[in-house]
GROMACS .gro file of C-alpha atoms in nm:
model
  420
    1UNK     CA    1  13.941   7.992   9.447
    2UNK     CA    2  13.610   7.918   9.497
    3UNK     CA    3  13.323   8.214   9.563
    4UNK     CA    4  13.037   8.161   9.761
    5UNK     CA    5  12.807   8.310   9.480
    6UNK     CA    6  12.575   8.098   9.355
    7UNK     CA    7  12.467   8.152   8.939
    8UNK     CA    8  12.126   8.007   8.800
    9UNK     CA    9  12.165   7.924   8.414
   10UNK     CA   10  11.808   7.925   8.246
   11UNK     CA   11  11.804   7.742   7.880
   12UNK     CA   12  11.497   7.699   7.725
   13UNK     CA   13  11.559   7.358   7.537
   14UNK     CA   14  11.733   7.022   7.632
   15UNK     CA   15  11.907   7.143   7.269
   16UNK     CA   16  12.056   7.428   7.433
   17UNK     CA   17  12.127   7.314   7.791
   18UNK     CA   18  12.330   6.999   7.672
   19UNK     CA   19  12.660   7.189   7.608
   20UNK     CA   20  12.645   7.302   7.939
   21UNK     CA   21  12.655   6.953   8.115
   22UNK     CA   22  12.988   6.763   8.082
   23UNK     CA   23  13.112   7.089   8.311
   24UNK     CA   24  12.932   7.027   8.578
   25UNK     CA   25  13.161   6.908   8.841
   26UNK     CA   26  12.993   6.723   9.132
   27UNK     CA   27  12.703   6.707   8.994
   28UNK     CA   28  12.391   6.616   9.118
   29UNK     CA   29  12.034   6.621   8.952
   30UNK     CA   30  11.715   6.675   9.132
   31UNK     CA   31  11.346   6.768   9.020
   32UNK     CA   32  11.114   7.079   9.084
   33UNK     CA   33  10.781   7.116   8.905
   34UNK     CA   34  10.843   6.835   8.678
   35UNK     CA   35  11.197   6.997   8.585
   36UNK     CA   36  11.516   6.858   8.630
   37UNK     CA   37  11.781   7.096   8.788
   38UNK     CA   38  12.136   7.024   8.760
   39UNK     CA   39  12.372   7.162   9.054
   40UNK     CA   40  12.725   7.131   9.054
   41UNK     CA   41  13.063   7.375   8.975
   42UNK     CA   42  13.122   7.524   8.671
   43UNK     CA   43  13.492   7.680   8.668
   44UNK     CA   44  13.490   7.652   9.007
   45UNK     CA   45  13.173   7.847   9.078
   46UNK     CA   46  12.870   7.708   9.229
   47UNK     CA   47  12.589   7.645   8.960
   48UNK     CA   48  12.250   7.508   8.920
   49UNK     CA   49  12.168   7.481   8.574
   50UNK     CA   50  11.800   7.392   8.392
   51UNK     CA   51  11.582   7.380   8.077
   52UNK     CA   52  11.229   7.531   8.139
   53UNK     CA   53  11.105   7.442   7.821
   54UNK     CA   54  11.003   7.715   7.571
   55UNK     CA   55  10.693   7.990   7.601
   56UNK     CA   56  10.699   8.289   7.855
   57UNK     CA   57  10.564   8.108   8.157
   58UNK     CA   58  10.770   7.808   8.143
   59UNK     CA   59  11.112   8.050   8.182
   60UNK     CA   60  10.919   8.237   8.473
   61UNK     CA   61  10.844   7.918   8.679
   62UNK     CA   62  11.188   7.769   8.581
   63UNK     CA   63  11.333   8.123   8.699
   64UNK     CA   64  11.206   8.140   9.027
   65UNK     CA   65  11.258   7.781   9.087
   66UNK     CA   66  11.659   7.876   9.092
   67UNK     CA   67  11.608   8.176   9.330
   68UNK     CA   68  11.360   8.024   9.591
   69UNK     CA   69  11.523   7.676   9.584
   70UNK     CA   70  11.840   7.652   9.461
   71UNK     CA   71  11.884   7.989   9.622
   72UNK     CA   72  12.096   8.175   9.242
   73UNK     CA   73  12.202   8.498   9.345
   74UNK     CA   74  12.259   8.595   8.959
   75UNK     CA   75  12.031   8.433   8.614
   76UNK     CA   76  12.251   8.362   8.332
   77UNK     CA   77  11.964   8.311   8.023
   78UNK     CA   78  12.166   8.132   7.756
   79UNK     CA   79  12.019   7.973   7.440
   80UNK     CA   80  11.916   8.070   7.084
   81UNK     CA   81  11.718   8.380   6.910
   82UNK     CA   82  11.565   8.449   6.632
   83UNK     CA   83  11.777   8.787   6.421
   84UNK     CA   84  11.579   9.065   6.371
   85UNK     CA   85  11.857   9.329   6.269
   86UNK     CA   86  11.979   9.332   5.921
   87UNK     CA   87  12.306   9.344   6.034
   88UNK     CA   88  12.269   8.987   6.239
   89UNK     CA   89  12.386   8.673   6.064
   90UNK     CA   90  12.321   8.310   6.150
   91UNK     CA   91  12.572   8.244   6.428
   92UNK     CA   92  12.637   8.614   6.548
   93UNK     CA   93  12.562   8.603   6.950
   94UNK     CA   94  12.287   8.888   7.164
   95UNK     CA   95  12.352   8.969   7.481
   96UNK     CA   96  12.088   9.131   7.613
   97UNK     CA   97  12.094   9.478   7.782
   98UNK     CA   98  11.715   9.535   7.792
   99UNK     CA   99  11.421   9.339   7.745
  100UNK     CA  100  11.048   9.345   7.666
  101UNK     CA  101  10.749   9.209   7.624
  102UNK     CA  102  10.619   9.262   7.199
  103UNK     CA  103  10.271   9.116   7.331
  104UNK     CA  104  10.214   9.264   7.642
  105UNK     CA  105  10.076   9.575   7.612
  106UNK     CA  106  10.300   9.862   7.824
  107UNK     CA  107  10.028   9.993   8.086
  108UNK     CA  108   9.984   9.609   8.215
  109UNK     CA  109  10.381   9.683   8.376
  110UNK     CA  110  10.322  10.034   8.473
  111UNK     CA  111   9.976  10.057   8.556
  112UNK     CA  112   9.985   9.722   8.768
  113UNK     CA  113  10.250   9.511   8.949
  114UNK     CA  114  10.565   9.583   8.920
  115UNK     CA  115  10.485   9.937   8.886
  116UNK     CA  116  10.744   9.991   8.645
  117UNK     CA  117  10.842  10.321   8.477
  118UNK     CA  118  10.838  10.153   8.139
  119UNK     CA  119  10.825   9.846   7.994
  120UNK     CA  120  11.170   9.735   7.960
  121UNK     CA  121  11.355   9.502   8.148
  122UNK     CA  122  11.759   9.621   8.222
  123UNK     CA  123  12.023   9.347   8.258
  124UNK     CA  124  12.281   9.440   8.518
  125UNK     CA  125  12.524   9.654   8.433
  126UNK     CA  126  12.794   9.464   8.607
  127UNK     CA  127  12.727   9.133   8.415
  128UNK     CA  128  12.741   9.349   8.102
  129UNK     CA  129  13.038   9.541   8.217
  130UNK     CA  130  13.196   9.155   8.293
  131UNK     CA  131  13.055   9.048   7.941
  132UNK     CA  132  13.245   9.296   7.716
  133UNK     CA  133  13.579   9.148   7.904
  134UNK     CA  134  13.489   8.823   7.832
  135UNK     CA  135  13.395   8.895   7.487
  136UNK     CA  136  13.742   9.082   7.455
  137UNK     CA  137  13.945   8.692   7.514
  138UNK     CA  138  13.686   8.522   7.304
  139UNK     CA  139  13.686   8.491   6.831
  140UNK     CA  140  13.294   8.470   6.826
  141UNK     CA  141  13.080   8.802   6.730
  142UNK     CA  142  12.901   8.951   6.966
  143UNK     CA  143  12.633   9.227   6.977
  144UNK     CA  144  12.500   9.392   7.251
  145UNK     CA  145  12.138   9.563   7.274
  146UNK     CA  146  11.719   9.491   7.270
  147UNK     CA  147  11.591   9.190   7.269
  148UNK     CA  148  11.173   9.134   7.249
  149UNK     CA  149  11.011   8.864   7.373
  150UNK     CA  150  10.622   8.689   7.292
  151UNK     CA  151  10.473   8.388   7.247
  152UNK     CA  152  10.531   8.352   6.892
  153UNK     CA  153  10.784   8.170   6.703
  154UNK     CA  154  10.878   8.487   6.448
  155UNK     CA  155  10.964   8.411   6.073
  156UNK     CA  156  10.803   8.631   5.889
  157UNK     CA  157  10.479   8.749   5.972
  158UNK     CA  158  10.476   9.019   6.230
  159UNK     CA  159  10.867   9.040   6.198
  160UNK     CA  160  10.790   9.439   6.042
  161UNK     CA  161  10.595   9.543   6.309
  162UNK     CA  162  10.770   9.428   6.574
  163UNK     CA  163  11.107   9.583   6.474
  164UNK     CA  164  10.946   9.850   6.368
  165UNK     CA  165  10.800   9.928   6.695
  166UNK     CA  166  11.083   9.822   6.955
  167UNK     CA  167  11.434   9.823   6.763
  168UNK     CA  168  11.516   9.497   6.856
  169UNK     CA  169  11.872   9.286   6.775
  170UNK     CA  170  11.693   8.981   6.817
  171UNK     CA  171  11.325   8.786   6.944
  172UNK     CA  172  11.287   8.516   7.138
  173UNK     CA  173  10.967   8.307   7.392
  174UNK     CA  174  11.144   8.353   7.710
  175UNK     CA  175  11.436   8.642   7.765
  176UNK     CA  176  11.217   8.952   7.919
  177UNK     CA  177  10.981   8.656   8.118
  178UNK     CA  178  11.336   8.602   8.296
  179UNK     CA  179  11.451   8.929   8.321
  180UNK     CA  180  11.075   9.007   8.461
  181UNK     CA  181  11.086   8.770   8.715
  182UNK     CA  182  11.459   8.882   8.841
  183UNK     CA  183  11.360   9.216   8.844
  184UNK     CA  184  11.061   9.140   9.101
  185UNK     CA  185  11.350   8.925   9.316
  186UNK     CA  186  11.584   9.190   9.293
  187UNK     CA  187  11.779   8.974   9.152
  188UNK     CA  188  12.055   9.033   8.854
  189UNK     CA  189  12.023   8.874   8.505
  190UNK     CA  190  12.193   8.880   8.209
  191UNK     CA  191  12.099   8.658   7.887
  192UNK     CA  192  12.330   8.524   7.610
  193UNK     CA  193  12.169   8.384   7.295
  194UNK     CA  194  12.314   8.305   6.959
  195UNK     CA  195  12.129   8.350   6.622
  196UNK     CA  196  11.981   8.058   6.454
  197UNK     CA  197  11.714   8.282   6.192
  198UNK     CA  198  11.705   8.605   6.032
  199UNK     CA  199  11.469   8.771   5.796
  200UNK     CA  200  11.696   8.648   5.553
  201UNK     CA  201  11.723   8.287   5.648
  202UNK     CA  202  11.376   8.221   5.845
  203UNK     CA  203  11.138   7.952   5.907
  204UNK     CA  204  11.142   7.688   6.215
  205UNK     CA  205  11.384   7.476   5.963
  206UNK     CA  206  11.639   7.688   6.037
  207UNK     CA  207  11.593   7.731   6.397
  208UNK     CA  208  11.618   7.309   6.387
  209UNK     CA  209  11.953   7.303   6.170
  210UNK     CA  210  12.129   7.561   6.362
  211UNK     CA  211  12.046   7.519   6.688
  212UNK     CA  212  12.261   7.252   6.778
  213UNK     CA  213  12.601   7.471   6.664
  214UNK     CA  214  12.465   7.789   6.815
  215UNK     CA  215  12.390   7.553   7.144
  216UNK     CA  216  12.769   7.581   7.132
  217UNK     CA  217  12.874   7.916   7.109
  218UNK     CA  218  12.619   8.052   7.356
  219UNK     CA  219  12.786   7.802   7.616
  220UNK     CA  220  13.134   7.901   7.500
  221UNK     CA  221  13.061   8.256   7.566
  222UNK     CA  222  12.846   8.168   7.899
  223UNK     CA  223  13.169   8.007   8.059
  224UNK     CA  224  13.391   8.285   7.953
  225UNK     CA  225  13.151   8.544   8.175
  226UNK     CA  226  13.160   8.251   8.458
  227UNK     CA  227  13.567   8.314   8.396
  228UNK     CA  228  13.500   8.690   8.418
  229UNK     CA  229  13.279   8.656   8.735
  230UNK     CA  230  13.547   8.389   8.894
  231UNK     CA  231  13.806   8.611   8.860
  232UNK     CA  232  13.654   8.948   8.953
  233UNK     CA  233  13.455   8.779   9.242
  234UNK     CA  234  13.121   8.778   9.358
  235UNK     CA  235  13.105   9.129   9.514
  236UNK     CA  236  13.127   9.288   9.141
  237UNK     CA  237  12.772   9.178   9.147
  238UNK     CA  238  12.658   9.322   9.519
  239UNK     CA  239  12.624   9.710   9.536
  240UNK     CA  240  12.892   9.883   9.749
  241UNK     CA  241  12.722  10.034  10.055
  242UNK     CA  242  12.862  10.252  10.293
  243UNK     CA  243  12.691  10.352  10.628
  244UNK     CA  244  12.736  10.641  10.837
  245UNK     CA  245  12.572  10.920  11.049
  246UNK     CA  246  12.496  11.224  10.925
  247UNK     CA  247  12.621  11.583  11.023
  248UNK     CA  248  12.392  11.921  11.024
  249UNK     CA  249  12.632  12.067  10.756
  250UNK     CA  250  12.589  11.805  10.529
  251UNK     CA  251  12.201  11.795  10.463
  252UNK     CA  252  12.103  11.985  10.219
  253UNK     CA  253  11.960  11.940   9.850
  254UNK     CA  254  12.276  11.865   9.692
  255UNK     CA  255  12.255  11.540   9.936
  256UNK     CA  256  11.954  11.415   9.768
  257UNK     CA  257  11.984  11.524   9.412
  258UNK     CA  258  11.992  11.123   9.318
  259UNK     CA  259  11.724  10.976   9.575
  260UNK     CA  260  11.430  10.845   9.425
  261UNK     CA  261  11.142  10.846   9.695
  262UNK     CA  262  10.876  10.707   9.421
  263UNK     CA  263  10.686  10.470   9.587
  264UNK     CA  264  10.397  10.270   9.359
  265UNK     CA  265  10.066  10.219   9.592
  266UNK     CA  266   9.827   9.951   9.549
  267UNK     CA  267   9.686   9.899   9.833
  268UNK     CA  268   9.644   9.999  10.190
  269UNK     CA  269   9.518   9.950  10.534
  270UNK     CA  270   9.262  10.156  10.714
  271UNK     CA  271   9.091  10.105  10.998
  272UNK     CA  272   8.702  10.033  11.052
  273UNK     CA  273   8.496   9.961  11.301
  274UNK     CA  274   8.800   9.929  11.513
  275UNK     CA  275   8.967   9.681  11.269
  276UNK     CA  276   9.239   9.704  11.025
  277UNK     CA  277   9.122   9.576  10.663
  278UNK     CA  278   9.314   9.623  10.318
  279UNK     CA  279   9.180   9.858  10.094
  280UNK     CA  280   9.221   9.967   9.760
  281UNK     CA  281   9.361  10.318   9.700
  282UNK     CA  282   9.622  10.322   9.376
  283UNK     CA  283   9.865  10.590   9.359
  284UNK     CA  284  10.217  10.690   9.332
  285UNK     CA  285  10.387  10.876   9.642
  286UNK     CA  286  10.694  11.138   9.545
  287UNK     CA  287  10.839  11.431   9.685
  288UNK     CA  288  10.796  11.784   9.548
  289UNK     CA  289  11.056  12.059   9.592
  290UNK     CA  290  10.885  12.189   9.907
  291UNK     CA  291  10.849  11.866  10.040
  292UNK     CA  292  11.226  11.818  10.041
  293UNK     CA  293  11.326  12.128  10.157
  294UNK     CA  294  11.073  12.032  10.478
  295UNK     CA  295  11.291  11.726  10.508
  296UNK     CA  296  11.626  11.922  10.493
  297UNK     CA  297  11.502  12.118  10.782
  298UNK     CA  298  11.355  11.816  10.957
  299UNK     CA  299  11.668  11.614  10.938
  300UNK     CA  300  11.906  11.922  11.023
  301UNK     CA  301  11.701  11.989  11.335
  302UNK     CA  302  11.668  11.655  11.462
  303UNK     CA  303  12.102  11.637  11.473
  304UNK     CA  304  12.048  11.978  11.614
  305UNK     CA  305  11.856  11.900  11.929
  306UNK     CA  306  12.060  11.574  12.020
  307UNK     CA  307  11.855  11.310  11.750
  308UNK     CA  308  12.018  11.075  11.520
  309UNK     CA  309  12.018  11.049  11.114
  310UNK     CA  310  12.209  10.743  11.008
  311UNK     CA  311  12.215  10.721  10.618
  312UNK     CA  312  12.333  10.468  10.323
  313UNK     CA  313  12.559  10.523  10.034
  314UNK     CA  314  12.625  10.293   9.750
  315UNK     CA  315  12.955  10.453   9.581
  316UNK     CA  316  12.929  10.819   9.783
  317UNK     CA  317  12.551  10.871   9.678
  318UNK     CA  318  12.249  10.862   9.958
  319UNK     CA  319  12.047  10.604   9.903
  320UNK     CA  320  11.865  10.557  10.183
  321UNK     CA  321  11.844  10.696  10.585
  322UNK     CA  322  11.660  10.640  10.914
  323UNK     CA  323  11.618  10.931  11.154
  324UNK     CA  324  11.544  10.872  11.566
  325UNK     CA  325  11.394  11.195  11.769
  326UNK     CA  326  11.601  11.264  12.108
  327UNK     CA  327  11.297  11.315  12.338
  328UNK     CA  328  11.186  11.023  12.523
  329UNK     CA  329  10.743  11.031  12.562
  330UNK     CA  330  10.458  10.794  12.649
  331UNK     CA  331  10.532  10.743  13.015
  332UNK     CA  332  10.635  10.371  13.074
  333UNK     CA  333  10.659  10.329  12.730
  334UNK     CA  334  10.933  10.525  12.691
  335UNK     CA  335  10.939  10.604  12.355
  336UNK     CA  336  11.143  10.717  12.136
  337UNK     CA  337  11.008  10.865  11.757
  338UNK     CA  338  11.202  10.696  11.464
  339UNK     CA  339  11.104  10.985  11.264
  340UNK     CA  340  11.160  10.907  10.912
  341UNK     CA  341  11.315  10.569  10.711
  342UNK     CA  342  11.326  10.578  10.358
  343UNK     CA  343  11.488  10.372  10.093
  344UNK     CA  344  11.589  10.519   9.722
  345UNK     CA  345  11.371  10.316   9.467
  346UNK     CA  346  11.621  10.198   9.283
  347UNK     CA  347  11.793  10.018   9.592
  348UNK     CA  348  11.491   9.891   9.739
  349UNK     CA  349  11.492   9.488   9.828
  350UNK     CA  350  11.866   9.539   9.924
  351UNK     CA  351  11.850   9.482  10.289
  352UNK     CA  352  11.965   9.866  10.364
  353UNK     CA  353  11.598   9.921  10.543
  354UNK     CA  354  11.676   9.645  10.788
  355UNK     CA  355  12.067   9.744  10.829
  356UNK     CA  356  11.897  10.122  10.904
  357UNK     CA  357  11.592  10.030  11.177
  358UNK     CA  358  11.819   9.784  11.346
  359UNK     CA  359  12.080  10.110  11.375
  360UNK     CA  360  11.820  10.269  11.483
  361UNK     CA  361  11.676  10.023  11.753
  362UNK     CA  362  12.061  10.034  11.848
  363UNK     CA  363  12.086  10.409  11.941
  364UNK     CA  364  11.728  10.432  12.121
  365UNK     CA  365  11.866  10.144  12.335
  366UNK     CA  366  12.190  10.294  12.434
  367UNK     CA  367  11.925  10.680  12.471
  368UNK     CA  368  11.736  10.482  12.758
  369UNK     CA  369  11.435  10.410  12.501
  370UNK     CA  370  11.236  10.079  12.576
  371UNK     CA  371  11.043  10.117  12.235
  372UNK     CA  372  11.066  10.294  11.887
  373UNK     CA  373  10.752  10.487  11.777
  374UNK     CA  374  10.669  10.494  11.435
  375UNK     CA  375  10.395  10.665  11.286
  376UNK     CA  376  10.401  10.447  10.948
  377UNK     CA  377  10.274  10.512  10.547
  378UNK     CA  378  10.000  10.262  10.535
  379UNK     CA  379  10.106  10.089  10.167
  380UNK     CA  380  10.030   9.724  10.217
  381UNK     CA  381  10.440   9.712  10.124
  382UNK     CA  382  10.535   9.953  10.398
  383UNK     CA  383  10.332   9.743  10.677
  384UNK     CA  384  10.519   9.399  10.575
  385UNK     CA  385  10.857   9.577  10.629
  386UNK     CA  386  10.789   9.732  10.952
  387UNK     CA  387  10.594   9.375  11.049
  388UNK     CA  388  10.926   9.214  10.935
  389UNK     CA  389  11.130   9.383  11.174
  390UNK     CA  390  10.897   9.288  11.472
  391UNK     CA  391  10.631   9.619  11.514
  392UNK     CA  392  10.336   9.576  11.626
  393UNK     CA  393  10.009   9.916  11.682
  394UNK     CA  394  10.143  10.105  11.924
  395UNK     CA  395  10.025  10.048  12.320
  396UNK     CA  396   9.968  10.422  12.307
  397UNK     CA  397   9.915  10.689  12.036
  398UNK     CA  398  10.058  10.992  11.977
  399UNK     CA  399   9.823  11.252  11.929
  400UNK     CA  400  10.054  11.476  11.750
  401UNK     CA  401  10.091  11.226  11.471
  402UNK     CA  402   9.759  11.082  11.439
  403UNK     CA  403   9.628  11.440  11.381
  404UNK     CA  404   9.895  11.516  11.156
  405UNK     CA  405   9.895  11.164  10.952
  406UNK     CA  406   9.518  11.066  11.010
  407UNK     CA  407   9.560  10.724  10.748
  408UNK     CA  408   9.914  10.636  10.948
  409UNK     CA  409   9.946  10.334  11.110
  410UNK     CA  410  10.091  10.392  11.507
  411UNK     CA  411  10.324  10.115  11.540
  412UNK     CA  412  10.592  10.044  11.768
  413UNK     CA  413  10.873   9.839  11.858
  414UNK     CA  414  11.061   9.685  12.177
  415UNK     CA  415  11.425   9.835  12.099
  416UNK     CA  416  11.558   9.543  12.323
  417UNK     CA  417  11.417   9.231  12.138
  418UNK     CA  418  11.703   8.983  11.957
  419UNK     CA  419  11.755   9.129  11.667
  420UNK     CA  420  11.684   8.932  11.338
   0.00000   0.00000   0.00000
């Protein structure tokens, strides 16, 4: 059985890719930024499979390359590390369950794009879930935990400080510039690498004599996941949404004791001189206890006089909702307000905001609406979404929300255009 899931494998070496190539079936070979990408099946699941050549932005390019043309919906990283536990020996196998940078300082990830909350990359937990099966059929030894990442080949200097300071099983030039650049795609990635120097045994001549046999066991315990994938299928890997409308009864705190509404602000529009221009204005938008219990009321009012809440759950928790006023304004317009749309933070990039609206759209068409109103946060981020989903500023304000949202944008949208 084949699955339409499509894996990218990232090495960072010919070395390390070569295993990987006499089980490619189908194969064909084509080039991308002066890299050669090999696409083909691997135990019967659709692959496209590269080196990127070693150093942080090497991985990154090779990376996206996979997602934006060869169109991976998970990043396998598989290849060799340096040991930087005591209790790692020449041979043992990492597999990575968080990442980061040891020469990157922390604040350039939190204070700047992506806005993180630290500085550590996560691998999916279904890959690592899918991992410890594999690992269960398989005689090599496997650890699971940090691994740091810089543009240093580590043997001994700095070795101290940098274990001393993240904990790491293992180091390595490309891992967390992977993991970085699927965590910006929303995309999710696991890495594999087998030891080839420790503390004990260090120095680039080790790296060279062991590399070829490690090569080995990082692809024999690469194809055992692919097994693990292949027979669990593809939709291990895809959250499990469920949508649904709301009832009064239901919203209440309890509902949204696991939503994250943190939104990270760079940037923003405002209007001058009768134009829109981006602006800078940095800061992070959240909820306080009053500001939910204003929601709860909100949302329980607008099922109350005839409106609609339609909301998303991934394995019975909210995680994200759209909410449509029942009273029709603005004359010829005929508006309708799409009150409220928000997306958990940590489900963002998921396609729920698009599944919601175009619910939305749906139910102010079948109300007698010819347009949604939306009064609209005016993050640079926000605006692409609503432009996405075909708003345009609104043909006529609403007073109400300008005066109550001065920095809103007033957008609306035609609730009877093809939908995307």
């Amino acid at each position: 059985m084949k699955y339409n899931l499509k894996v990218g494998i990232v090495c960072a070496s010919d070395d390390e890719l070569a295993p990987f190539l006499p089980h490619v079936e189908n194969g064909t070979a084509t080039k991308k930024a002066m890299l050669t990408v090999y696409e083909g099946e691997i135990n019967g699941i659709q692959a496209a499979i590269m080196f990127s050549g070693v150093c942080k932005v090497n991985a990154a390019i090779a990376t996206q390359i996979l997602i934006d043309t060869y169109h991976a919906d998970v990043i396998i990283n598989a290849g060799t590390a340096g040991g930087m536990n005591e209790q790692l020996k020449i041979f043992d196998t990492v597999i990575t369950t968080e990442a980061c940078y040891h020469d990157v300082s922390e604040d350039v990830l939190t204070e700047f794009h992506p806005w993180m909350k630290n500085s550590w990359f996560s691998a999916d937990s279904k890959l690592l879930d899918l991992s410890h099966k594999a690992m269960d059929k398989t005689s090599h030894t496997v650890f699971w935990g940090r691994t740091v990442t810089g543009e240093a080949f580590i043997s001994d200097e700095g070795r101290e400080r940098i274990y001393d300071t993240f904990k790491p099983l293992s180091v390595d030039m490309e891992t967390a510039a992977i993991a970085h650049t699927c965590y910006v795609n929303n995309i999710p990635f696991i890495a594999i690498r087998t030891i080839t120097d420790t503390a004990e045994h260090s120095g680039s001549e080790n790296f060279e004599m062991n590399c070829e046999k490690a090569s080995e066991i990082e692809k024999d315990i690469t194809l055992a996941l692919l097994s693990e994938i292949k027979q669990y299928g593809c939709n291990l890997l895809k959250p499990e949404l469920q949508y649904r409308t709301l009832l009064e009864q239901e919203i209440d705190r309890k509902l949204f004791q696991n939503f994250i509404r943190r939104q990270v602000v760079g940037r923003c529009l405002r209007r001058e001189n009768g134009c829109w221009k981006e602006k800078d204005d940095p800061f992070i938008d959240d909820w306080s206890e009053d500001d939910y219990q204003t929601l709860i009321g909100c949302l329980k009012n607008t099922v109350k006089t005839g409106g609609y809440v339609y909301a998303a759950f991934c394995n019975g928790v909210l995680k994200g909702f759209v909410s449509v006023e029942s009273e029709l304004f603005g004359g010829i317009n005929r508006y309708l307000d799409l009150s409220s749309i928000h997306i958990s933070e940590d489900m963002r990039r998921c396609g729920i905001g698009k599944t919601l609206f175009l619910a939305a759209k749906k139910w102010a068409r079948e109300k007698g609406a010819k347009k949604l109103y939306i009064s609209s946060h005016s993050a640079i981020e926000t605006q692409a979404f609503y432009r996405a989903m075909g708003c345009v500023e609104a043909k006529e304000y609403n007073a109400a929300h300008v005066e109550a949202e001065p920095y809103d944008c007033q957008l609306e949208c035609a609730v009877d255009e093809i939908e995307r």
